[in-house]
PDB file of C-alpha atoms in Angstrom:
ATOM      1  CA  MET I  70     -17.477 -20.299  23.307  1.00  0.00           C
ATOM      2  CA  SER I  71     -14.862 -17.055  21.523  1.00  0.00           C
ATOM      3  CA  GLN I  72     -15.430 -13.263  22.205  1.00  0.00           C
ATOM      4  CA  ALA I  73     -15.108 -10.013  20.473  1.00  0.00           C
ATOM      5  CA  ALA I  74     -11.702  -8.852  19.903  1.00  0.00           C
ATOM      6  CA  GLN I  75     -10.918 -11.961  21.217  1.00  0.00           C
ATOM      7  CA  LEU I  76      -7.139 -13.437  20.457  1.00  0.00           C
ATOM      8  CA  GLY I  77      -5.889 -16.881  22.092  1.00  0.00           C
ATOM      9  CA  PHE I  78      -7.837 -19.800  21.987  1.00  0.00           C
ATOM     10  CA  GLN I  79     -11.218 -20.618  23.646  1.00  0.00           C
ATOM     11  CA  ASP I  80     -10.433 -21.853  27.303  1.00  0.00           C
ATOM     12  CA  ALA I  81     -10.472 -25.849  26.900  1.00  0.00           C
ATOM     13  CA  ALA I  82     -12.188 -27.777  28.261  1.00  0.00           C
ATOM     14  CA  SER I  83     -11.075 -31.933  27.468  1.00  0.00           C
ATOM     15  CA  PRO I  84      -7.278 -32.623  28.722  1.00  0.00           C
ATOM     16  CA  ILE I  85      -6.716 -33.352  24.685  1.00  0.00           C
ATOM     17  CA  MET I  86      -7.446 -29.195  24.412  1.00  0.00           C
ATOM     18  CA  GLU I  87      -4.946 -28.589  26.708  1.00  0.00           C
ATOM     19  CA  GLU I  88      -2.260 -30.146  25.672  1.00  0.00           C
ATOM     20  CA  LEU I  89      -2.577 -28.036  22.044  1.00  0.00           C
ATOM     21  CA  LEU I  90      -3.052 -25.311  24.205  1.00  0.00           C
ATOM     22  CA  HIS I  91       0.617 -26.124  25.873  1.00  0.00           C
ATOM     23  CA  PHE I  92       2.054 -27.137  23.154  1.00  0.00           C
ATOM     24  CA  HIS I  93       0.494 -24.065  21.465  1.00  0.00           C
ATOM     25  CA  ASP I  94       2.496 -21.541  23.404  1.00  0.00           C
ATOM     26  CA  HIS I  95       5.563 -23.873  23.352  1.00  0.00           C
ATOM     27  CA  THR I  96       6.597 -23.530  20.172  1.00  0.00           C
ATOM     28  CA  LEU I  97       5.522 -19.603  20.433  1.00  0.00           C
ATOM     29  CA  MET I  98       8.071 -19.591  22.272  1.00  0.00           C
ATOM     30  CA  ALA I  99      10.422 -21.413  19.874  1.00  0.00           C
ATOM     31  CA  VAL I 100       9.122 -19.103  16.965  1.00  0.00           C
ATOM     32  CA  PHE I 101       9.443 -16.210  19.470  1.00  0.00           C
ATOM     33  CA  LEU I 102      13.012 -16.678  20.536  1.00  0.00           C
ATOM     34  CA  ILE I 103      13.867 -17.541  16.942  1.00  0.00           C
ATOM     35  CA  SER I 104      12.765 -14.221  15.894  1.00  0.00           C
ATOM     36  CA  MET I 105      14.736 -11.707  18.457  1.00  0.00           C
ATOM     37  CA  LEU I 106      17.648 -13.764  16.953  1.00  0.00           C
ATOM     38  CA  VAL I 107      17.170 -13.250  13.312  1.00  0.00           C
ATOM     39  CA  MET I 108      15.953  -9.366  14.545  1.00  0.00           C
ATOM     40  CA  TYR I 109      18.945  -9.045  15.837  1.00  0.00           C
ATOM     41  CA  ILE I 110      21.462 -10.334  12.749  1.00  0.00           C
ATOM     42  CA  ILE I 111      20.326  -8.266  10.522  1.00  0.00           C
ATOM     43  CA  THR I 112      20.395  -5.129  13.049  1.00  0.00           C
ATOM     44  CA  ALA I 113      24.091  -6.119  13.652  1.00  0.00           C
ATOM     45  CA  LEU I 114      24.961  -6.898   9.171  1.00  0.00           C
ATOM     46  CA  MET I 115      22.700  -3.770   8.866  1.00  0.00           C
ATOM     47  CA  THR I 116      24.452  -1.055  11.260  1.00  0.00           C
ATOM     48  CA  THR I 117      28.491  -3.017  11.868  1.00  0.00           C
ATOM     49  CA  LYS I 118      30.982  -2.906   9.624  1.00  0.00           C
ATOM     50  CA  LEU I 119      32.059  -6.755   8.568  1.00  0.00           C
ATOM     51  CA  SER I 120      36.087  -6.690   9.656  1.00  0.00           C
ATOM     52  CA  ASN I 121      36.503  -9.055  11.242  1.00  0.00           C
ATOM     53  CA  THR I 122      38.126 -11.681   9.232  1.00  0.00           C
ATOM     54  CA  ASN I 123      37.772 -14.541  12.054  1.00  0.00           C
ATOM     55  CA  VAL I 124      34.471 -15.087  10.678  1.00  0.00           C
ATOM     56  CA  ILE I 125      34.733 -15.703   7.329  1.00  0.00           C
ATOM     57  CA  ASP I 126      35.636 -19.557   7.470  1.00  0.00           C
ATOM     58  CA  ALA I 127      35.038 -20.519  10.691  1.00  0.00           C
ATOM     59  CA  GLN I 128      33.688 -24.104  10.646  1.00  0.00           C
ATOM     60  CA  GLU I 129      32.383 -24.065  14.925  1.00  0.00           C
ATOM     61  CA  ILE I 130      30.164 -21.222  13.797  1.00  0.00           C
ATOM     62  CA  GLU I 131      28.934 -23.072  10.409  1.00  0.00           C
ATOM     63  CA  MET I 132      28.051 -26.251  12.934  1.00  0.00           C
ATOM     64  CA  VAL I 133      26.729 -23.901  15.113  1.00  0.00           C
ATOM     65  CA  TRP I 134      23.528 -23.237  12.552  1.00  0.00           C
ATOM     66  CA  THR I 135      23.630 -26.552  11.383  1.00  0.00           C
ATOM     67  CA  ILE I 136      22.940 -28.611  14.756  1.00  0.00           C
ATOM     68  CA  MET I 137      20.619 -25.619  16.238  1.00  0.00           C
ATOM     69  CA  PRO I 138      17.885 -25.827  13.970  1.00  0.00           C
ATOM     70  CA  ALA I 139      17.686 -29.790  14.383  1.00  0.00           C
ATOM     71  CA  ILE I 140      17.993 -30.009  17.631  1.00  0.00           C
ATOM     72  CA  ILE I 141      14.970 -26.420  17.169  1.00  0.00           C
ATOM     73  CA  LEU I 142      12.903 -28.944  15.494  1.00  0.00           C
ATOM     74  CA  ILE I 143      13.298 -32.234  17.902  1.00  0.00           C
ATOM     75  CA  VAL I 144      12.371 -30.088  20.632  1.00  0.00           C
ATOM     76  CA  ILE I 145       8.852 -29.315  19.097  1.00  0.00           C
ATOM     77  CA  ALA I 146       8.533 -32.790  16.707  1.00  0.00           C
ATOM     78  CA  LEU I 147       8.341 -34.913  19.965  1.00  0.00           C
ATOM     79  CA  PRO I 148       5.126 -32.806  21.471  1.00  0.00           C
ATOM     80  CA  SER I 149       3.480 -33.270  18.577  1.00  0.00           C
ATOM     81  CA  LEU I 150       4.052 -36.425  17.892  1.00  0.00           C
ATOM     82  CA  ARG I 151       2.929 -37.279  21.592  1.00  0.00           C
ATOM     83  CA  ILE I 152      -0.668 -34.914  21.274  1.00  0.00           C
ATOM     84  CA  LEU I 153      -1.282 -37.308  17.718  1.00  0.00           C
ATOM     85  CA  TYR I 154      -0.814 -40.425  19.278  1.00  0.00           C
ATOM     86  CA  LEU I 155      -2.617 -38.811  22.346  1.00  0.00           C
ATOM     87  CA  MET I 156      -5.388 -37.442  19.652  1.00  0.00           C
ATOM     88  CA  ASP I 157      -5.829 -41.306  17.758  1.00  0.00           C
ATOM     89  CA  GLU I 158      -5.812 -42.798  21.457  1.00  0.00           C
ATOM     90  CA  ILE I 159      -9.824 -44.871  21.548  1.00  0.00           C
ATOM     91  CA  SER I 160      -9.492 -47.200  24.399  1.00  0.00           C
ATOM     92  CA  ASN I 161     -12.711 -48.608  26.203  1.00  0.00           C
ATOM     93  CA  PRO I 162     -15.107 -45.394  25.120  1.00  0.00           C
ATOM     94  CA  GLY I 163     -18.109 -44.926  27.771  1.00  0.00           C
ATOM     95  CA  LEU I 164     -20.131 -43.722  25.581  1.00  0.00           C
ATOM     96  CA  THR I 165     -20.269 -43.971  21.412  1.00  0.00           C
ATOM     97  CA  VAL I 166     -22.558 -41.131  18.987  1.00  0.00           C
ATOM     98  CA  LYS I 167     -22.533 -41.620  15.306  1.00  0.00           C
ATOM     99  CA  THR I 168     -22.798 -38.371  13.907  1.00  0.00           C
ATOM    100  CA  ILE I 169     -23.959 -38.229  10.085  1.00  0.00           C
ATOM    101  CA  GLY I 170     -24.188 -34.803   8.178  1.00  0.00           C
ATOM    102  CA  HIS I 171     -26.653 -33.715   5.743  1.00  0.00           C
ATOM    103  CA  GLN I 172     -27.668 -30.187   3.069  1.00  0.00           C
ATOM    104  CA  TRP I 173     -27.113 -28.617   6.017  1.00  0.00           C
ATOM    105  CA  TYR I 174     -28.120 -30.242   9.879  1.00  0.00           C
ATOM    106  CA  TRP I 175     -26.464 -32.803  11.587  1.00  0.00           C
ATOM    107  CA  SER I 176     -27.897 -36.372  12.734  1.00  0.00           C
ATOM    108  CA  TYR I 177     -26.785 -37.931  15.732  1.00  0.00           C
ATOM    109  CA  GLU I 178     -27.745 -41.673  17.008  1.00  0.00           C
ATOM    110  CA  TYR I 179     -26.487 -43.064  20.191  1.00  0.00           C
ATOM    111  CA  SER I 180     -25.425 -46.702  19.590  1.00  0.00           C
ATOM    112  CA  ASP I 181     -25.469 -47.751  22.792  1.00  0.00           C
ATOM    113  CA  PHE I 182     -29.331 -47.708  22.938  1.00  0.00           C
ATOM    114  CA  THR I 183     -32.480 -48.653  21.274  1.00  0.00           C
ATOM    115  CA  ASP I 184     -34.541 -46.492  18.580  1.00  0.00           C
ATOM    116  CA  LEU I 185     -32.206 -42.648  20.667  1.00  0.00           C
ATOM    117  CA  ASN I 186     -31.677 -41.158  17.326  1.00  0.00           C
ATOM    118  CA  PHE I 187     -32.292 -37.067  16.584  1.00  0.00           C
ATOM    119  CA  ASP I 188     -31.502 -34.571  14.070  1.00  0.00           C
ATOM    120  CA  SER I 189     -30.551 -31.437  14.916  1.00  0.00           C
ATOM    121  CA  TYR I 190     -31.265 -27.871  13.314  1.00  0.00           C
ATOM    122  CA  MET I 191     -30.261 -24.356  13.497  1.00  0.00           C
ATOM    123  CA  VAL I 192     -32.951 -22.201  15.195  1.00  0.00           C
ATOM    124  CA  PRO I 193     -33.825 -19.255  13.384  1.00  0.00           C
ATOM    125  CA  SER I 194     -33.402 -15.624  14.411  1.00  0.00           C
ATOM    126  CA  THR I 195     -36.531 -15.191  14.415  1.00  0.00           C
ATOM    127  CA  ASP I 196     -37.163 -17.789  17.140  1.00  0.00           C
ATOM    128  CA  LEU I 197     -34.607 -17.305  19.498  1.00  0.00           C
ATOM    129  CA  HIS I 198     -34.903 -16.443  23.258  1.00  0.00           C
ATOM    130  CA  PRO I 199     -33.292 -14.732  25.185  1.00  0.00           C
ATOM    131  CA  GLY I 200     -29.470 -14.863  25.927  1.00  0.00           C
ATOM    132  CA  GLN I 201     -29.449 -17.775  22.680  1.00  0.00           C
ATOM    133  CA  PHE I 202     -26.831 -17.080  20.345  1.00  0.00           C
ATOM    134  CA  ARG I 203     -27.333 -15.998  16.994  1.00  0.00           C
ATOM    135  CA  LEU I 204     -26.547 -18.807  14.263  1.00  0.00           C
ATOM    136  CA  LEU I 205     -25.259 -20.833  17.097  1.00  0.00           C
ATOM    137  CA  GLU I 206     -28.130 -22.194  19.083  1.00  0.00           C
ATOM    138  CA  VAL I 207     -29.831 -25.912  17.574  1.00  0.00           C
ATOM    139  CA  ASP I 208     -32.975 -26.743  18.589  1.00  0.00           C
ATOM    140  CA  ASN I 209     -31.856 -30.706  19.779  1.00  0.00           C
ATOM    141  CA  ARG I 210     -28.291 -30.565  21.372  1.00  0.00           C
ATOM    142  CA  MET I 211     -26.345 -33.696  21.678  1.00  0.00           C
ATOM    143  CA  ILE I 212     -25.790 -34.327  25.143  1.00  0.00           C
ATOM    144  CA  ALA I 213     -22.935 -36.297  26.298  1.00  0.00           C
ATOM    145  CA  PRO I 214     -21.344 -37.155  30.581  1.00  0.00           C
ATOM    146  CA  ILE I 215     -18.786 -35.278  31.359  1.00  0.00           C
ATOM    147  CA  ALA I 216     -15.324 -37.096  32.502  1.00  0.00           C
ATOM    148  CA  ILE I 217     -16.524 -40.239  30.849  1.00  0.00           C
ATOM    149  CA  PRO I 218     -14.102 -40.825  27.824  1.00  0.00           C
ATOM    150  CA  SER I 219     -16.786 -40.788  24.008  1.00  0.00           C
ATOM    151  CA  ARG I 220     -16.357 -41.663  21.445  1.00  0.00           C
ATOM    152  CA  VAL I 221     -17.612 -39.674  17.285  1.00  0.00           C
ATOM    153  CA  ILE I 222     -17.986 -42.140  14.498  1.00  0.00           C
ATOM    154  CA  ILE I 223     -19.016 -39.154  11.712  1.00  0.00           C
ATOM    155  CA  THR I 224     -19.848 -39.432   8.742  1.00  0.00           C
ATOM    156  CA  ALA I 225     -21.577 -37.436   5.779  1.00  0.00           C
ATOM    157  CA  GLU I 226     -24.697 -38.529   3.698  1.00  0.00           C
ATOM    158  CA  ASP I 227     -24.376 -36.346   0.982  1.00  0.00           C
ATOM    159  CA  VAL I 228     -20.813 -34.141   0.561  1.00  0.00           C
ATOM    160  CA  LEU I 229     -17.943 -33.645   2.398  1.00  0.00           C
ATOM    161  CA  HIS I 230     -18.822 -31.983   6.301  1.00  0.00           C
ATOM    162  CA  SER I 231     -16.724 -31.199   9.271  1.00  0.00           C
ATOM    163  CA  TRP I 232     -17.780 -31.480  13.149  1.00  0.00           C
ATOM    164  CA  ALA I 233     -15.611 -29.445  15.212  1.00  0.00           C
ATOM    165  CA  VAL I 234     -16.060 -27.672  18.678  1.00  0.00           C
ATOM    166  CA  PRO I 235     -12.953 -25.928  19.475  1.00  0.00           C
ATOM    167  CA  THR I 236     -12.775 -25.673  23.174  1.00  0.00           C
ATOM    168  CA  LEU I 237     -12.882 -29.954  23.033  1.00  0.00           C
ATOM    169  CA  GLY I 238     -10.660 -30.065  20.606  1.00  0.00           C
ATOM    170  CA  VAL I 239     -12.058 -31.709  18.123  1.00  0.00           C
ATOM    171  CA  LYS I 240     -12.724 -31.363  14.703  1.00  0.00           C
ATOM    172  CA  THR I 241     -12.685 -34.770  12.238  1.00  0.00           C
ATOM    173  CA  ASP I 242     -13.761 -34.308   8.407  1.00  0.00           C
ATOM    174  CA  ALA I 243     -17.512 -36.095   7.482  1.00  0.00           C
ATOM    175  CA  ILE I 244     -16.924 -37.953   4.657  1.00  0.00           C
ATOM    176  CA  PRO I 245     -19.971 -39.915   2.394  1.00  0.00           C
ATOM    177  CA  GLY I 246     -18.862 -44.121   2.510  1.00  0.00           C
ATOM    178  CA  ARG I 247     -16.534 -43.419   4.823  1.00  0.00           C
ATOM    179  CA  LEU I 248     -16.470 -43.511   9.083  1.00  0.00           C
ATOM    180  CA  ASN I 249     -13.871 -41.285  10.640  1.00  0.00           C
ATOM    181  CA  GLN I 250     -13.562 -41.049  14.612  1.00  0.00           C
ATOM    182  CA  THR I 251     -12.506 -39.013  16.697  1.00  0.00           C
ATOM    183  CA  SER I 252     -12.882 -39.010  21.038  1.00  0.00           C
ATOM    184  CA  PHE I 253     -13.012 -36.792  23.822  1.00  0.00           C
ATOM    185  CA  THR I 254     -13.415 -36.322  27.916  1.00  0.00           C
ATOM    186  CA  ILE I 255     -14.965 -33.675  28.920  1.00  0.00           C
ATOM    187  CA  ALA I 256     -13.832 -32.156  32.287  1.00  0.00           C
ATOM    188  CA  ARG I 257     -16.776 -29.720  33.264  1.00  0.00           C
ATOM    189  CA  PRO I 258     -20.264 -28.818  32.784  1.00  0.00           C
ATOM    190  CA  SER I 259     -21.124 -26.882  30.295  1.00  0.00           C
ATOM    191  CA  VAL I 260     -22.284 -25.784  26.712  1.00  0.00           C
ATOM    192  CA  TYR I 261     -20.267 -26.517  23.635  1.00  0.00           C
ATOM    193  CA  TYR I 262     -20.061 -24.482  20.079  1.00  0.00           C
ATOM    194  CA  GLY I 263     -18.772 -25.250  17.110  1.00  0.00           C
ATOM    195  CA  GLN I 264     -19.556 -25.395  13.134  1.00  0.00           C
ATOM    196  CA  CYS I 265     -19.166 -27.565   9.741  1.00  0.00           C
ATOM    197  CA  SER I 266     -15.997 -26.290   9.065  1.00  0.00           C
ATOM    198  CA  GLU I 267     -15.757 -27.387   5.669  1.00  0.00           C
ATOM    199  CA  ILE I 268     -17.289 -25.648   2.588  1.00  0.00           C
ATOM    200  CA  CYS I 269     -19.944 -27.945   2.313  1.00  0.00           C
ATOM    201  CA  GLY I 270     -22.395 -25.402  -0.176  1.00  0.00           C
ATOM    202  CA  ALA I 271     -24.652 -22.708  -0.003  1.00  0.00           C
ATOM    203  CA  ASN I 272     -25.763 -22.957   3.968  1.00  0.00           C
ATOM    204  CA  HIS I 273     -22.337 -24.068   4.824  1.00  0.00           C
ATOM    205  CA  SER I 274     -22.566 -21.248   7.784  1.00  0.00           C
ATOM    206  CA  PHE I 275     -25.516 -22.506   9.227  1.00  0.00           C
ATOM    207  CA  MET I 276     -24.981 -26.206  10.661  1.00  0.00           C
ATOM    208  CA  PRO I 277     -24.497 -25.099  13.897  1.00  0.00           C
ATOM    209  CA  ILE I 278     -23.101 -28.168  16.702  1.00  0.00           C
ATOM    210  CA  VAL I 279     -23.608 -27.737  20.209  1.00  0.00           C
ATOM    211  CA  VAL I 280     -22.797 -30.409  22.523  1.00  0.00           C
ATOM    212  CA  GLU I 281     -23.784 -29.917  26.029  1.00  0.00           C
ATOM    213  CA  ALA I 282     -22.243 -31.583  29.146  1.00  0.00           C
ATOM    214  CA  LEU I 283     -24.468 -32.751  31.802  1.00  0.00           C
ATOM    215  CA  PRO I 284     -22.992 -34.329  35.163  1.00  0.00           C
ATOM    216  CA  LEU I 285     -23.909 -38.419  34.464  1.00  0.00           C
ATOM    217  CA  TYR I 286     -26.997 -38.572  36.886  1.00  0.00           C
ATOM    218  CA  CYS I 287     -28.298 -36.061  34.690  1.00  0.00           C
ATOM    219  CA  PHE I 288     -26.654 -37.444  31.840  1.00  0.00           C
ATOM    220  CA  MET I 289     -29.085 -40.307  33.022  1.00  0.00           C
ATOM    221  CA  ASN I 290     -32.286 -38.346  33.739  1.00  0.00           C
ATOM    222  CA  TRP I 291     -31.633 -37.304  30.026  1.00  0.00           C
ATOM    223  CA  LEU I 292     -31.941 -40.913  28.903  1.00  0.00           C
ATOM    224  CA  ASN I 293     -35.030 -41.631  30.235  1.00  0.00           C
ATOM    225  CA  ASN I 294     -36.693 -38.443  28.832  1.00  0.00           C
ATOM    226  CA  PRO I 295     -34.713 -37.488  25.504  1.00  0.00           C
ATOM    227  CA  GLN I 296     -37.629 -35.008  25.232  1.00  0.00           C
ATOM    228  CA  MET I 297     -36.151 -32.858  27.451  1.00  0.00           C
ATOM    229  CA  ASN I 298     -33.535 -31.728  24.688  1.00  0.00           C
TER     230      ASN I 298
END
């Protein structure tokens, strides 16, 4: 999860989030170079006299400042399109979980298993245990195995919600009457926190999401005894 005074992104816990971080650094470098060039040109215009007649009607310069932006856009667009296709690619998921947004809590249904569903409410501040995070902890966490592609089908029962876990690179709208889906593959065991990212009403800030990633054998043990959650 994010820390106080943190300026960068959270550490990636899925391959998609790693790709997003690399794309962010790639794009930021292009923005940085463009900004430096623009600052240099502005400084030169303010501190020098334009007495060179070779730049009054120079076709070469016009070609450069027309072609270079197109090349920069292509360099940025190609990795972006690749990541968009990777985010939409869902093939042979090992686990499917249906997530339903309510005012103001989440419900989880494990579609691959019989009668495995539960609601997930935020833990009140007065009931928190040492080490738990205020406004982020829930009574029933979503349990998922690591290293296995997982699909989440997302919808809502009443108003718009948004199921978002930044560390996993997941943010999908929950819309009443519509099923949206996303997928992730968790890289390591841990507990990952998120929140509803849609302004859904008075208690919008009190719809935390907690995904607990377990090794496969621990996940199978949890399936045999879901009350351990």
